[in-house]
RNA sequence: GGGUCGGUGCCCGAGUGGCCAAAGGGAACGGGCUGUAAACCCGUCGGUUCACACCUACGGAGGUUCGAAUCCUCCCCGGCCCA
């Protein structure tokens, strides 16, 4: 199956310029394509995931992807999909953000071998350009009529606080990127989310006018939840970051475990490299027993492996089983799994075991007062190493220690605390 | 500046001398149900205590009283009306 049909089947094509011409071009040999990522934060997030994966899909199909870090465009701010002006980043913040996202951009692509990818920063060709040159060489080829007609601009002009000239100019910078890449890197295709369509075709036009060449655009639908809002946050409202420093692999994994059944198929198609028949089988299996959440588990595992690596994915699965399978046998759990868990739940260290369970609960913050702790125990809401605590005068002993140093406490279903003794 | 109404536990809000740790609702928490969901049902929801009891608490500080969230005085803060 060729790349375009594959993308189509996965629901990853929202719009393209001349579809047949693009298909012909793609089948005639490797093509250079690019996708831009602005350093708006010190890590990329799920919103950037499809872009990264799409570049990878193209590379796997033998094409030559360029990951473009928007060191220059990030200074200006893309108005697309925003209803308010962005705050400008200072140089220091921008540098920090760039530093954060560069390794992430590298992670998804292969930079060696036959179809080696490239990682570029648009500051390289933007910083030195003078205002007058820019206005004459780029500005002259674009009419304001055209620019004002873009949805991202129109909406900001008709409602809200308007749009600054800075952000209004964003599309010119992006157009210039495409032009520069076409001219210097033989780039013939730009891909992006559907909100990037206007910015991309502006570049396409620019290339036609300046270079007399044709260039292609391909966008995918923005990833949205059933309620129409963007993906990118967990149920708790936490942004799903790709950086392990900002969101641990475990929490990343958990974020996908919770997705709606109705979303499973779409997300597997769009976010994993599983083949279409594999996904069909998986979804069929999932629908037989939705309560097993095979689909979510597969999705979460695949995605965690892509973003954080195989090993982290395995640990995330293990830790999840430990914390969520009521039948999980704590006494046989591996030391490495406990080690991993200790990074995910709050922990307290104790010199030795002398205090009673009630005081321990207060010290760990699981309960607010001794009374609260006794109440929680009476209600059957306290578990020690997975076993419900029934006596409030219990004092844990060495027999309770897992691997000679851990005791895993739980209040209710989700509140964990690891006691490290020694 | 004058008048007036008000300030109650995480939030809203009842309570106008003892039966008030303070109704009711919401949030939160635990249990049940369940697919690490929603809804629903049950329970808990100031602290110490096994408990009797005691302590702390109704804007702040004093006072009256055997006894005050409730009455009085002063102060602080908010709403509204008049200047």
JSON list of C-alpha atoms in Angstrom, two decimals, chain A residues 39-43 74-75 88-101 123:
[
{"chain": "A", "resi": 39, "resn": "UNK", "atom": "CA", "xyz": [9.04, 25.97, 20.52]},
{"chain": "A", "resi": 40, "resn": "UNK", "atom": "CA", "xyz": [6.06, 27.34, 22.43]},
{"chain": "A", "resi": 41, "resn": "UNK", "atom": "CA", "xyz": [7.01, 25.28, 25.49]},
{"chain": "A", "resi": 42, "resn": "UNK", "atom": "CA", "xyz": [10.03, 23.37, 26.67]},
{"chain": "A", "resi": 43, "resn": "UNK", "atom": "CA", "xyz": [8.49, 20.13, 25.51]},
{"chain": "A", "resi": 74, "resn": "UNK", "atom": "CA", "xyz": [8.38, 30.80, 17.59]},
{"chain": "A", "resi": 75, "resn": "UNK", "atom": "CA", "xyz": [9.41, 34.37, 18.28]},
{"chain": "A", "resi": 88, "resn": "UNK", "atom": "CA", "xyz": [5.94, 36.85, 23.23]},
{"chain": "A", "resi": 89, "resn": "UNK", "atom": "CA", "xyz": [8.75, 34.69, 24.51]},
{"chain": "A", "resi": 90, "resn": "UNK", "atom": "CA", "xyz": [11.98, 36.34, 25.48]},
{"chain": "A", "resi": 91, "resn": "UNK", "atom": "CA", "xyz": [15.23, 35.07, 24.01]},
{"chain": "A", "resi": 92, "resn": "UNK", "atom": "CA", "xyz": [16.07, 33.13, 27.09]},
{"chain": "A", "resi": 93, "resn": "UNK", "atom": "CA", "xyz": [12.74, 31.35, 27.22]},
{"chain": "A", "resi": 94, "resn": "UNK", "atom": "CA", "xyz": [12.90, 30.59, 23.54]},
{"chain": "A", "resi": 95, "resn": "UNK", "atom": "CA", "xyz": [16.39, 29.14, 23.82]},
{"chain": "A", "resi": 96, "resn": "UNK", "atom": "CA", "xyz": [15.28, 26.96, 26.70]},
{"chain": "A", "resi": 97, "resn": "UNK", "atom": "CA", "xyz": [12.26, 25.74, 24.79]},
{"chain": "A", "resi": 98, "resn": "UNK", "atom": "CA", "xyz": [14.31, 24.96, 21.72]},
{"chain": "A", "resi": 99, "resn": "UNK", "atom": "CA", "xyz": [16.73, 23.01, 23.79]},
{"chain": "A", "resi": 100, "resn": "UNK", "atom": "CA", "xyz": [13.83, 21.01, 25.15]},
{"chain": "A", "resi": 101, "resn": "UNK", "atom": "CA", "xyz": [12.20, 20.11, 21.88]},
{"chain": "A", "resi": 123, "resn": "UNK", "atom": "CA", "xyz": [16.46, 30.93, 12.37]}
]
